[in-house]
Structure formats: structure tokens, C-alpha cells
Coordinates of C-alpha atoms and ligand atoms in Angstrom, one line a residue:
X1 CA 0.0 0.0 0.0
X2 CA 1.6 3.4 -0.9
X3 CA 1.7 6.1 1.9
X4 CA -0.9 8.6 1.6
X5 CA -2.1 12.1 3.6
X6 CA -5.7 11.4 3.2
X7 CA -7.2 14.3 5.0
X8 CA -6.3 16.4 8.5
X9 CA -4.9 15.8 11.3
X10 CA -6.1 12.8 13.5
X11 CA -7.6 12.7 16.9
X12 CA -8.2 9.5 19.0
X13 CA -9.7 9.7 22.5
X14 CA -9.3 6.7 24.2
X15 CA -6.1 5.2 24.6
X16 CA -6.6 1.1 25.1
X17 CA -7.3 -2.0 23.4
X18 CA -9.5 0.0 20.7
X19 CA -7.4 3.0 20.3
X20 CA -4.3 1.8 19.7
X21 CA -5.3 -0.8 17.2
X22 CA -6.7 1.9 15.6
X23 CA -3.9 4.3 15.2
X24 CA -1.5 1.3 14.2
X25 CA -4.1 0.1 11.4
X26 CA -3.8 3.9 10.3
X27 CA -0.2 3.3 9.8
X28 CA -0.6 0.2 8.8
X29 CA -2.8 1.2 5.8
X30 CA -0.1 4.1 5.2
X31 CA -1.6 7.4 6.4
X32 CA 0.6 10.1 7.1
X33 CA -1.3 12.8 8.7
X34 CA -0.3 13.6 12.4
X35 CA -2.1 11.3 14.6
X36 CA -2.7 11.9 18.2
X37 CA -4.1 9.6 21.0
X38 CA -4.9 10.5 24.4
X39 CA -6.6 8.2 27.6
X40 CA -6.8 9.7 30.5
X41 CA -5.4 7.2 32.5
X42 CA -2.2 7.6 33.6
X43 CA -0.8 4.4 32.6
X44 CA 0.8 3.4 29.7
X45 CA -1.8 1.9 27.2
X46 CA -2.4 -1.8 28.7
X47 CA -4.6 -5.0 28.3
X48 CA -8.0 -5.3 30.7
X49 CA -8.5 -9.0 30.3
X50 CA -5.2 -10.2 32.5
X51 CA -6.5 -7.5 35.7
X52 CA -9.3 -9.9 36.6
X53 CA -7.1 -12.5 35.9
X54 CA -3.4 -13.5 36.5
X55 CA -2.5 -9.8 37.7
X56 CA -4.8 -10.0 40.8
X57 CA -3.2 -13.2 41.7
X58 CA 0.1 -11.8 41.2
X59 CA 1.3 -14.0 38.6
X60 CA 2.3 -10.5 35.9
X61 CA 4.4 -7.2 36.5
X62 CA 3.4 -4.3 34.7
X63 CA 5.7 -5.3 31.1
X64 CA 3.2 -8.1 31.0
X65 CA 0.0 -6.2 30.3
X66 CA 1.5 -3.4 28.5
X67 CA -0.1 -3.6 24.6
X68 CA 3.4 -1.2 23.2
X69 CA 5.5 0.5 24.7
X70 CA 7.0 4.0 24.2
X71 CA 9.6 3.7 21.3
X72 CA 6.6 1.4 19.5
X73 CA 4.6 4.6 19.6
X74 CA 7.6 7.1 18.7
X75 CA 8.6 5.2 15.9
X76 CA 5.3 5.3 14.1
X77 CA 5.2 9.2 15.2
X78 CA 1.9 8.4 17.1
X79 CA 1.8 11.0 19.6
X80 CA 0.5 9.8 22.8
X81 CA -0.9 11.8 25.8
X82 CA -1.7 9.8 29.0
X83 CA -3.4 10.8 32.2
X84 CA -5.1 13.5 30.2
X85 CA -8.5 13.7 30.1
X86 CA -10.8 15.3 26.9
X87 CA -13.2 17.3 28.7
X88 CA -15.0 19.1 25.9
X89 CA -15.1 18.7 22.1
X90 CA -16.1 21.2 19.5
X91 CA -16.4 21.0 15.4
X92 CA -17.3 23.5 13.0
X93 CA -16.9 22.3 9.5
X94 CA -13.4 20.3 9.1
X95 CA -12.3 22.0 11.3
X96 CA -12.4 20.7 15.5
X97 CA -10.6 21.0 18.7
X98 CA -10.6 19.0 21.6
X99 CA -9.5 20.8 25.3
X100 CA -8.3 19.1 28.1
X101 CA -8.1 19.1 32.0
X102 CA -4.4 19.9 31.7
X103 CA -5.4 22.7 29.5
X104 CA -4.0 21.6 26.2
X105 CA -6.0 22.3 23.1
X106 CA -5.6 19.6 20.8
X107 CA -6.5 20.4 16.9
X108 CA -8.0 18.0 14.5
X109 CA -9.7 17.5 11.4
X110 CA -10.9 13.6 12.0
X111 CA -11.9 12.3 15.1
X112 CA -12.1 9.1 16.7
X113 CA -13.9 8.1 19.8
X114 CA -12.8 5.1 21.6
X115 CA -13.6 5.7 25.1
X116 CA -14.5 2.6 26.0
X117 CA -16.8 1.8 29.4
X118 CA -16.7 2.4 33.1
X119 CA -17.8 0.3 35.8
X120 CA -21.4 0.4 36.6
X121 CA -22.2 1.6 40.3
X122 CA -24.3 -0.4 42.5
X123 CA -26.9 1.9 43.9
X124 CA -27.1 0.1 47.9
X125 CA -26.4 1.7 51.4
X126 CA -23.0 0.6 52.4
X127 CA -20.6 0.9 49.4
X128 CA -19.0 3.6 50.5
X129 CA -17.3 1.6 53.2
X130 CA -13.6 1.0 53.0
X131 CA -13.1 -2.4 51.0
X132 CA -16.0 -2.3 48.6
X133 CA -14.3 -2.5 45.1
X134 CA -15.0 -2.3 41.8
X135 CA -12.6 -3.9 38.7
X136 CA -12.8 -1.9 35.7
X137 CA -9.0 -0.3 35.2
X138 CA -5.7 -0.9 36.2
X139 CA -5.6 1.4 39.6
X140 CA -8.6 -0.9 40.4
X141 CA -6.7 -3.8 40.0
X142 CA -3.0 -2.5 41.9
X143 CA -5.8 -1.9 44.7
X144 CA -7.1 -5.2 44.8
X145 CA -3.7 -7.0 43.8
X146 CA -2.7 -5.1 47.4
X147 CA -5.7 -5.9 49.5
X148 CA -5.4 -9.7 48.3
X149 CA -3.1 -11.2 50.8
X150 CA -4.5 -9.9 54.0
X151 CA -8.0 -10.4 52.8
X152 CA -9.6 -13.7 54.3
X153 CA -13.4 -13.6 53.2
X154 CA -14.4 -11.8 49.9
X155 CA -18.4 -11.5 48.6
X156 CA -18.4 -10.7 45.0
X157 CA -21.5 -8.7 43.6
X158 CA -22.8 -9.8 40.3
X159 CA -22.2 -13.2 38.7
X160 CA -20.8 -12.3 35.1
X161 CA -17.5 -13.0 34.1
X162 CA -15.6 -10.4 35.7
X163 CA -17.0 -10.9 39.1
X164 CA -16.5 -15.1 38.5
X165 CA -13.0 -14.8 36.9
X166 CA -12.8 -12.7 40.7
X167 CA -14.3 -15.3 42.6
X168 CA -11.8 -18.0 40.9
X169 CA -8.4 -16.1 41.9
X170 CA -10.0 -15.9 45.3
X171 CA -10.6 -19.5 46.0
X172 CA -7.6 -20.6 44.1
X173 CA -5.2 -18.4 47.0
X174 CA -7.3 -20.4 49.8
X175 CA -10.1 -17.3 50.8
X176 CA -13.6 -18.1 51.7
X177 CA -15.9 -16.3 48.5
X178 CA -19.4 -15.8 48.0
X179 CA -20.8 -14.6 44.7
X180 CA -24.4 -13.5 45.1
X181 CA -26.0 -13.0 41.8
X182 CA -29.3 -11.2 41.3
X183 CA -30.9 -13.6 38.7
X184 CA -31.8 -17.3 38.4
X185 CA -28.6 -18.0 36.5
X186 CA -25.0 -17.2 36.1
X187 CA -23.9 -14.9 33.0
X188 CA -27.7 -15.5 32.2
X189 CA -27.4 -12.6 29.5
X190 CA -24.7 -14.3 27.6
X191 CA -24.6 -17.9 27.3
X192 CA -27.4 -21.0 27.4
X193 CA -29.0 -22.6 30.6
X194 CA -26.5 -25.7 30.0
X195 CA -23.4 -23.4 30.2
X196 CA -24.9 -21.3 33.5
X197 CA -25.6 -25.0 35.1
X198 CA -22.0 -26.2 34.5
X199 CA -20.5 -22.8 35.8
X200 CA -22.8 -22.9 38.9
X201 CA -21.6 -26.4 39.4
X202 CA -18.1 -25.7 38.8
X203 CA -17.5 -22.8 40.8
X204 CA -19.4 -24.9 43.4
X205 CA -17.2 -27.8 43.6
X206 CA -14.1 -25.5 44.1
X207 CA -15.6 -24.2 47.2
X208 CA -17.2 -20.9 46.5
X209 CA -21.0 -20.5 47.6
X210 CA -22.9 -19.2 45.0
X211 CA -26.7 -17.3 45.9
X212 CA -28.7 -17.1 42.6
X213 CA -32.0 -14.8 42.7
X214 CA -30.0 -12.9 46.0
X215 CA -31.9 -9.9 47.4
X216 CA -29.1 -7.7 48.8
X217 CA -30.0 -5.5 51.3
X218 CA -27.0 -3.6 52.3
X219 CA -23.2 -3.6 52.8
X220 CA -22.4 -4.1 56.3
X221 CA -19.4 -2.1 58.2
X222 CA -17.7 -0.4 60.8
X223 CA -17.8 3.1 61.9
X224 CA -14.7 5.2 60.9
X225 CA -12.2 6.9 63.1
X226 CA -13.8 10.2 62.3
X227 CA -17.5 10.9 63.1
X228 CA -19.4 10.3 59.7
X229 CA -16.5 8.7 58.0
X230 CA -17.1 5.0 56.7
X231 CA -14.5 2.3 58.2
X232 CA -14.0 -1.4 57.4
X233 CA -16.7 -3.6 55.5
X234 CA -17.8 -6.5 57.5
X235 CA -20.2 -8.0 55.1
X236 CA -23.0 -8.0 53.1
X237 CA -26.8 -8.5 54.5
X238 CA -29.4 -10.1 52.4
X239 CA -33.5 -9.1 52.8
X240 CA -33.5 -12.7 54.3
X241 CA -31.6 -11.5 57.5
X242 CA -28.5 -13.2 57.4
X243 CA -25.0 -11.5 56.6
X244 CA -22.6 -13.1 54.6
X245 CA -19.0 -11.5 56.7
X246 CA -16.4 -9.9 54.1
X247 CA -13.5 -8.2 54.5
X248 CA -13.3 -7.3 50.8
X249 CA -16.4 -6.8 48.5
X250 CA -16.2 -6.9 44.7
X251 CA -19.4 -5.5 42.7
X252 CA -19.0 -6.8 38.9
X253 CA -22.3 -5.4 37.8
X254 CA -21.3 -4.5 34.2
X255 CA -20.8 -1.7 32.4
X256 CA -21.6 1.9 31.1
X257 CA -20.4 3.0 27.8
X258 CA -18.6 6.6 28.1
X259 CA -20.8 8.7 25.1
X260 CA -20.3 12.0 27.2
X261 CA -18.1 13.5 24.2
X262 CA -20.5 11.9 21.6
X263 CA -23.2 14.4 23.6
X264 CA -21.7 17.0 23.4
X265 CA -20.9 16.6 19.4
X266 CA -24.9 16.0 19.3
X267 CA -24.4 12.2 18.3
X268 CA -26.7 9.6 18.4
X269 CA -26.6 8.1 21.4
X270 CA -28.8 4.9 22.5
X271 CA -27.1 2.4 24.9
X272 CA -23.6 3.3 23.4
X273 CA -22.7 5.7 20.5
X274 CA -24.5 4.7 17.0
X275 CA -22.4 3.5 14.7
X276 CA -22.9 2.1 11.4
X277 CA -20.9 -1.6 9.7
X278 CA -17.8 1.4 8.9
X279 CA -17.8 2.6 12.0
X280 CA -19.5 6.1 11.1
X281 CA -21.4 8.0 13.7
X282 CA -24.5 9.6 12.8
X283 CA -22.9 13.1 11.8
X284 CA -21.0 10.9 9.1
X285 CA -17.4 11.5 10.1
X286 CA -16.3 10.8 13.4
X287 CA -16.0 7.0 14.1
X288 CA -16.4 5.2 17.0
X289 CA -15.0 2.0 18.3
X290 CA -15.1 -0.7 21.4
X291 CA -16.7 -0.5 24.1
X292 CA -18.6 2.6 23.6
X293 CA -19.6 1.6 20.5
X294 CA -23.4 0.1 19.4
X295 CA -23.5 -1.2 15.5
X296 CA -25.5 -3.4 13.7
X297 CA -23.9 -6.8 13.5
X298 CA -24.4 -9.4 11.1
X299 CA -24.0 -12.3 13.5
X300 CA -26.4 -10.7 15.6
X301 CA -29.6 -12.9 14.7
X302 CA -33.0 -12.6 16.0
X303 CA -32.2 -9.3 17.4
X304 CA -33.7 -5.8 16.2
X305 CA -31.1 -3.7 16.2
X306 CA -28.2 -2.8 17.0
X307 CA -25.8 -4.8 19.2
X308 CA -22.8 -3.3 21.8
X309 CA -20.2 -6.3 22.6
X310 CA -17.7 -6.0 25.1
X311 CA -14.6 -7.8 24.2
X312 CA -11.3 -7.4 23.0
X313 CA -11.9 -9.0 19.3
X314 CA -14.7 -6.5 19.0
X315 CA -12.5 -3.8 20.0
X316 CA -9.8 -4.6 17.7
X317 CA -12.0 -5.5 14.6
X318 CA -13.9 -2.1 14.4
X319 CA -10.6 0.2 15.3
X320 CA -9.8 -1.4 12.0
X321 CA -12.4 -0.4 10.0
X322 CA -12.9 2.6 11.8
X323 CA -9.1 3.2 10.7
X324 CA -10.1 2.3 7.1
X325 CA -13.5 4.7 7.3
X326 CA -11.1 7.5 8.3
X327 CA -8.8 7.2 5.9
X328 CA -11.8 7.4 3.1
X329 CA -11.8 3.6 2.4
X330 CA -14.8 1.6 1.9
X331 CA -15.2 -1.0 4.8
X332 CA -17.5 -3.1 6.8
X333 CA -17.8 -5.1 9.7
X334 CA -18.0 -8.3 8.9
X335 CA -15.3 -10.8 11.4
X336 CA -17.3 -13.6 14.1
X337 CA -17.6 -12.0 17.0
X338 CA -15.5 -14.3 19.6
X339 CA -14.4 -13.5 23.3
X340 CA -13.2 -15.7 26.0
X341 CA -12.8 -16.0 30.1
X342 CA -10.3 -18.0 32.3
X343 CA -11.3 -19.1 35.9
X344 CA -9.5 -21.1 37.5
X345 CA -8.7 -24.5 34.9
X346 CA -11.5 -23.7 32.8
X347 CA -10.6 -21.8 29.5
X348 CA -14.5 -20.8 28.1
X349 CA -13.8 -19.5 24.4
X350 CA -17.3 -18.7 22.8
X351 CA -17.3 -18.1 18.8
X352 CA -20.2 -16.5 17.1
X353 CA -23.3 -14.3 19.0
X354 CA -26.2 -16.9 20.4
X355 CA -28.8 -14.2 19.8
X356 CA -31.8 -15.0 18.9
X357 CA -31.6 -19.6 19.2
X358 CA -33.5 -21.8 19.3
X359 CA -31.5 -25.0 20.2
X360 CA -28.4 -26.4 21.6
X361 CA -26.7 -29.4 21.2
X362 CA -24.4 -30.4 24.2
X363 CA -20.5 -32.0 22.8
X364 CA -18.6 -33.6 25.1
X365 CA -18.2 -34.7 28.7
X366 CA -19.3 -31.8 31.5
X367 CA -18.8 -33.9 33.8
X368 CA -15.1 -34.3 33.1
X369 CA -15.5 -30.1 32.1
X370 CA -14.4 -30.5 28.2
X371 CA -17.5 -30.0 26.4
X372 CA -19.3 -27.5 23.9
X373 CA -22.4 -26.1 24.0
X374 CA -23.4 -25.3 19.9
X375 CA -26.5 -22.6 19.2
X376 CA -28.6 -23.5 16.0
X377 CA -31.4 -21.0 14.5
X378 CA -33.9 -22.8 12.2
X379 CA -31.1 -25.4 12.2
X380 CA -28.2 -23.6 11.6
X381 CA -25.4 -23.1 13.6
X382 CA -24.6 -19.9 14.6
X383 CA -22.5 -19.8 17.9
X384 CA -20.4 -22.1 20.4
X385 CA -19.3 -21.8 24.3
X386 CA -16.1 -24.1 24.4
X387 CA -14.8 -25.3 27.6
X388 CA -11.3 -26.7 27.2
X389 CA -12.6 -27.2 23.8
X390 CA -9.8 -25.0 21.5
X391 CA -10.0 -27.3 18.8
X392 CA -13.9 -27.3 18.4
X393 CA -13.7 -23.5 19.1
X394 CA -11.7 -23.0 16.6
X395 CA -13.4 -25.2 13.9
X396 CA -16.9 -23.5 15.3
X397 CA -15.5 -20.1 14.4
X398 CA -14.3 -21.0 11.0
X399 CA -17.3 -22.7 10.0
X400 CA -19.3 -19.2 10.9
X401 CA -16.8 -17.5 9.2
X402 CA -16.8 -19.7 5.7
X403 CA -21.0 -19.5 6.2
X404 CA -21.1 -23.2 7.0
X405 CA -23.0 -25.6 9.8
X406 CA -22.7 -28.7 11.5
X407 CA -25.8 -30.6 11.8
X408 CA -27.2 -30.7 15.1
X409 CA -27.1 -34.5 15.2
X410 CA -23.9 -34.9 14.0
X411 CA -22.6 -32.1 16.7
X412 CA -23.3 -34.7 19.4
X413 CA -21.7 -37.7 18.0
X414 CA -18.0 -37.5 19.9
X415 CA -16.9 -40.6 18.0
X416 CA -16.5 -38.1 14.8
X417 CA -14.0 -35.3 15.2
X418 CA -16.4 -32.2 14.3
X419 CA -13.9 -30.7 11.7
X420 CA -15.3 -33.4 9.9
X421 CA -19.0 -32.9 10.5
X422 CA -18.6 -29.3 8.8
X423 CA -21.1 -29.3 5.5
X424 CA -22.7 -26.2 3.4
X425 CA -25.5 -24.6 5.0
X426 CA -29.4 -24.2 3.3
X427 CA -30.0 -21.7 6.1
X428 CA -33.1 -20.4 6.9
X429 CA -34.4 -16.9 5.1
X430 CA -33.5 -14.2 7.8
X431 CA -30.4 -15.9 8.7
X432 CA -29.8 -16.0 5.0
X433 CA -29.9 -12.5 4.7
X434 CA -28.5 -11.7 7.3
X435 CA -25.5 -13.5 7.0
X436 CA -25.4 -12.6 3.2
X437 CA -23.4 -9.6 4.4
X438 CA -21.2 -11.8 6.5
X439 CA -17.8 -12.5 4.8
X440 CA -14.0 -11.7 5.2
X441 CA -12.8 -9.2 7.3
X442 CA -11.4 -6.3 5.3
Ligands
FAD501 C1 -11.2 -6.9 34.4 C2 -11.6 -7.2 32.9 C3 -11.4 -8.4 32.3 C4 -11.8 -8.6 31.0 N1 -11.6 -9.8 30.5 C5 -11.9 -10.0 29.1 C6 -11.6 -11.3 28.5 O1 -11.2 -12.2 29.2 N2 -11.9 -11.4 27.2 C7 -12.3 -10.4 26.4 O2 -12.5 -10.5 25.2 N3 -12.6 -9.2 27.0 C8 -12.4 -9.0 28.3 N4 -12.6 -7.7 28.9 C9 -13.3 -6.7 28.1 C10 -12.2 -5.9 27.3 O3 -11.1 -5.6 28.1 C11 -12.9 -4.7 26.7 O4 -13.9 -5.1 25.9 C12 -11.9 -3.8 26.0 O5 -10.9 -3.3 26.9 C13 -12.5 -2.7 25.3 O6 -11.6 -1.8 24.8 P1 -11.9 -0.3 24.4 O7 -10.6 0.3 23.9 O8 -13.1 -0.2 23.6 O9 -12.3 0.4 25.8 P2 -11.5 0.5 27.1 O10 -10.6 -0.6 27.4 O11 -12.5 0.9 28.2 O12 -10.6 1.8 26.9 C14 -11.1 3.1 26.8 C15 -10.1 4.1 27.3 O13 -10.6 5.4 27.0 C16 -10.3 6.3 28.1 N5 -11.2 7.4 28.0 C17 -12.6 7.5 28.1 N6 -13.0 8.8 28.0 C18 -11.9 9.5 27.8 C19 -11.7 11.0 27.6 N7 -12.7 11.8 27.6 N8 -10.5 11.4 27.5 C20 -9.4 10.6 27.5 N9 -9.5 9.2 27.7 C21 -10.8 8.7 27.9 C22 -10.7 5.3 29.3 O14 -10.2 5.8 30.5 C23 -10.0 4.0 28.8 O15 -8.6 4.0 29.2 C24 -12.3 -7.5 30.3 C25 -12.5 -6.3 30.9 C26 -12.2 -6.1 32.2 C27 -12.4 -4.7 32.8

């Protein structure tokens, strides 16, 4: 690809997973304007997925979650700002300019929003009492990496995969955890009953308690030294009475996107900032990206609408056509949406989106936890959870990909490797359609 100017200067607020993927891909594809990226974090730009995961149990330094490092950024002459925060954003014609708490004025012609998601706040009396956490960034997680070792009894809040991967590094260093989980399942919103049941029976067996349908009624603690200042936590009280002692309390209650700066430009905003398959807010030139991004999605079946995902390959796959969108290319998003989540010995990888099935075929042996769970729509297959499953994950995500199936009979007969069960799809009309627009990546 030949190097090319092709437009103004480049503005990217939001310096993680999204962010920088999309100022590399802007090199990448050979643009040579100035391109700028700021977070307002003060770290160097660094991965989320390890914080709930082997950085809370001490396992990685700093270097470890790092996604580049300083020369990586000089010697594509990205410039990047940390610990800055974009406050307000103004455009009038090409032209736009973005100021900051530290009072820097930052110029730009094309702008790209990748600011991501911030922990959503539990609403209860009590949370203001000194060891009630939340894991959302890396100060989050040096807190809790701290607090670890003393910590003896820890009830997580909210039975997603944050607050389980949580709960798994708990038990694993010996402490005595509780996850109390509002609805009738685990990570009810994401995967099947069969996958909720094994998790609940897994998480189980390794010695945490799990509450489903809890009713919290407050955080418990300890008055401070100071009149009307909070001390220790002591625990958490359910409506039933009984209080479950903590000395640590993590809520995991998912997310918010951050569209404050999409506001102000007069986007449209609805659960996340609208976006459509190039990335392309509603005023037709900025882009958004990630987290704080909501787009439809052709993998995305059964659902009207438009679909926010929260993972890493999301992130990375629309900074790249965001990238390509800015530079004045034609693009789409079009990659299988795939994410995964460690706890403890159990690797989950899930390919595709499950919106919208309306069966599942159960691979494998729970019991012994290697099995798949594979979504079908009018017989199709559209999605997998893997558990210690890389192989069928894999084959599950490139038989999306290629616009293939494996029969749902044929998905639960072990003594065939499922590579081999692969065959050409007659799917039904709306998954046809929608899927239609479903290829390559660009
Ligand atoms: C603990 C944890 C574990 C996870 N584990 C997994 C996993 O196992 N697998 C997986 O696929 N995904 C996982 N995720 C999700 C994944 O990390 C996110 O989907 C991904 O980080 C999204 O990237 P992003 O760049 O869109 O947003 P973010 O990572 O949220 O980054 C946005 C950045 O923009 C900054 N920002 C926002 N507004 C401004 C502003 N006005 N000015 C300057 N900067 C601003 C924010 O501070 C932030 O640094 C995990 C997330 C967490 C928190």
C-alpha cells in the first residue's frame, strides 16, 4: 500500500485495546497525517483482560499487560498523551478541537472516539465503606492486587465474568468467597442454561457458595475513626436477615459506555454511540469504536437492532475499519464476534453471538469439564461456548466464518472429530440474509 495524507490531522480519544489498534491500522494502511491519541489514564496503554485474571493473583508485572511501549509509539510518530483527560469537544466544518483538564488544546480534522466503558455503580447503602471494590482499570486492580493477601473472606457482587474470573483467583489463594448473583442464572445474559448450570456447578465444587436470585439489602461495616466517616466492611446482608462477613467486597455489575463526548458533538446516542458496519457516527465522520460503540452486527440474529459487545476482538476489529472509514476507504464489519474468560482451569472461548436460538446441542463430557455447548437458529449453527474445547472452538468459528453448519445431530456424536461434520449450510431466510453480508474481514 503506498503512503498517503488522506485528509487532517487525527484525533483518537481513548487510549486502550480500541485505540491503539486503531492508530496502528492507520499506519498500517499508510496514512501520514499527524495522529494523536490520548486516555486519561495515567498508565501506559495496557490489556484489561489479565486485571481480573493472573494480575490479581500476582502472577504479571506491569511489562506483562503493556499492549506497546513508548519507542513502539515514537517510531510510528503516534503522539500519545496519558493521564489527560478530553473534557470538551467542538467542530465547525473540518475543522475541531478538543481541550483538556491539563489545559491543552488539541486540533484535529478527523476524530475518533474510543472511550471505552466504566464500571457500573451499585446503587445500595454501604458501598461507600472502605473495601467495597470495583474492577474496571488498572488502579482498580493494583488496589485489589494489594488488599489480596490480607484479605480472608471476599463476597463478590454480580455473577458475570468479571465478578467469577474474581471469585476463581479468590478461592484458588485459599479465601472463603461468596458470589451472590441477582438472577436465576449465572452470566444469564450471555450464554445458554447448559453453560450457567455447568458454571454454577463448577465454581461450586471449588468451594465458593454461589446465591442465585440474592436480594441484597445492604453492605455491612464499621464506623470510621472520624465521626461520619465509613471504616471497614464486614459484610453483606441479604433481605432474608443473614449476613454473609467480608472483609473485601467486589461488585462486577457490568458496564456503562462513556458517550459523554458523543453528547456534546450531538451524536446519536442509545445504549452506546451509533455506529454504522464502517464505524461512522450519525454526523458521518467521526467514528467510534469498542466498548462505547453500538452497530448493527451481522452475527447478531433474531435481534432488532443494534448490538454493543464488550470484548477485546470486537474492539480490535472495528478500530480497523474505523481506521479504514477515516482514511476514506470503503469497509464493513463483517469478522465472528468471539471472546473468551479464564477461571481457574476452565478456558471458556465462545465463537459467534447466540442471539436470537432456538436449540443447543451439548458436545462432550461436563462432567469431566471439556464439552461444547453449539446454538442453532432454524437449524443452523450460529455460535459455540467451548470449555477446554480449543480445537472445536476453533473449527466452530471458522465454520461461521466460511458460512457453513454442522448438523445438530452430528454435533453430538463425539466418536466423529467435528472438523469433519462441517457441510454447506441451506440456512433459513432471515439468517440467510443476514448472514449474506457476512464474509471476510477487510
Ligand atoms: C477486568 C476485565 C477483564 C476482562 N476480560 C476479558 C476477557 O477475558 N476477554 C475479552 O474478550 N474481554 C475482556 N474484557 C473486556 C475488554 O477488556 C474490553 O472489551 C476492551 O478493553 C474494550 O476496549 P476499548 O478500547 O473499547 O475500551 P476501554 O478498554 O474501556 O478503553 C477506553 C479508554 O478510554 C479512556 N477514556 C474514556 N473517555 C476519555 C476521555 N474523555 N479522555 C481521555 N480518555 C478517555 C478510558 O479511561 C480508557 O482508558 C475484560 C474487561 C475487564 C475490565
Amino acid at each position: 500500500m503506498s503512503p498517503a495524507v488522506t485528509g487532517g490531522p487525527i484525533l483518537i480519544v481513548g487510549a486502550c485495546q480500541a485505540g491503539v489498534q486503531l492508530a496502528a491500522t492507520l499506519r498500517e494502511r499508510g496514512e501520514l497525517a499527524p495522529i494523536t491519541l490520548i486516555g486519561d489514564e495515567a498508565h501506559r496503554p495496557y490489556q484489561r483482560p489479565p486485571l481480573s485474571k493472573g494480575w490479581i493473583k500476582g502472577e504479571l508485572e506491569a511489562d506483562d499487560v503493556i499492549l506497546r511501549t513508548r519507542e513502539w509509539f515514537a517510531d510510528r510518530d503516534i503522539e500519545l498523551i496519558t493521564g489527560d483527560r478530553v473534557v470538551t469537544v467542538h467542530r465547525t466544518g473540518e475543522a475541531g478541537v478538543a481541550t483538556t483538564e491539563g489545559g491543552r488544546a488539541l486540533a484535529f480534522e478527523r476524530l475518533a472516539l474510543t472511550t471505552g466503558a466504566a464500571a457500573r455503580r451499585l446503587l445500595l447503602e454501604g458501598t461507600d465503606y472502605q473495601g467495597v471494590r470495583y474492577l474496571r482499570d488498572a488502579d482498580d486492580a493494583i488496589d485489589l492486587r494489594g488488599i489480596f493477601p490480607a484479605v480472608e473472606s471476599i463476597v463478590v457482587i454480580g455473577g458475570g465474568f468479571i465478578g467469577l474470573e474474581v471469585a476463581a483467583v479468590a478461592r484458588g489463594l485459599g479465601k472463603s468467597v461468596t458470589v451472590l448473583e441477582a438472577a436465576p442464572r449465572l452470566v444469564g445474559r450471555v450464554v445458554a442454561e447448559e453453560t450457567s448450570a455447568f458454571y454454577l456447578a463448577a465454581h461450586r465444587r471449588r468451594g465458593t457458595r454461589v446465591v442465585l436470585d440474592a436480594r441484597i439489602a445492604c453492605i455491612v461495616g464499621e464506623d470510621g475513626h472520624v465521626a461520619g466517616e465509613r471504616g471497614r466492611v464486614t459484610g453483606v446482608q441479604l433481605e432474608s436477615g443473614e449476613v454473609i462477613p467480608a472483609d473485601l467486597v467486589v461488585i462486577g455489575i457490568g458496564v456503562v459506555p462513556r458517550t459523554e463526548l458523543a453528547d456534546q458533538l450531538g451524536l446519536e446516542v442509545a445504549a452506546g454511540i451509533v455506529v454504522d458496519e464502517a464505524c461512522r457516527a450519525s454526523d458521518g465522520r467521526t467514528v467510534a469504536a469498542g466498548d462505547c460503540a453500538i452497530m448493527p452486527n451481522p452475527y447478531a440474529l433474531g435481534v432488532a437492532g443494534l448490538v454493543r459487545i464488550e470484548s477485546v476482538n470486537n474492539a480490535l476489529e472495528q478500530a480497523k475499519i474505523a481506521a479504514a472509514t477515516l482514511m476514506g476507504e470503503e469497509a464493513a464489519y463483517r469478522s465472528v464476534p468471539w471472546f473468551w474468560s479464564d477461571q481457574s482451569d476452565l478456558k471458556l472461548q465462545i465463537a459467534g453471538l447466540s442471539t436470537g436460538y432456538d436449540d443447543v446441542v451439548v458436545r462432550g463430557d461436563v462432567d469431566a469439564e471439556k464439552f461444547a455447548v453449539l446454538y442453532y437458529r432454524a437449524g443452523r449453527l450460529i455460535a459455540a461456548d467451548c470449555v477446554n474445547q480449543p480445537v472445536e472452538f476453533l473449527t466452530v468459528r471458522s465454520a461461521i466464518a466460511k458460512g457453513l453448519t454442522i448438523p445438530a445431530a452430528a454435533a453430538a456424536d463425539t466418536s466423529v472429530p467435528l472438523k469433519q461434520s462441517v457441510v454447506d449450510a441451506a440456512p433459513a431466510p432471515d439468517v440467510a440474509s443476514s448472514l449474506a453480508r457476512a464474509s471476510e474481514p477487510v
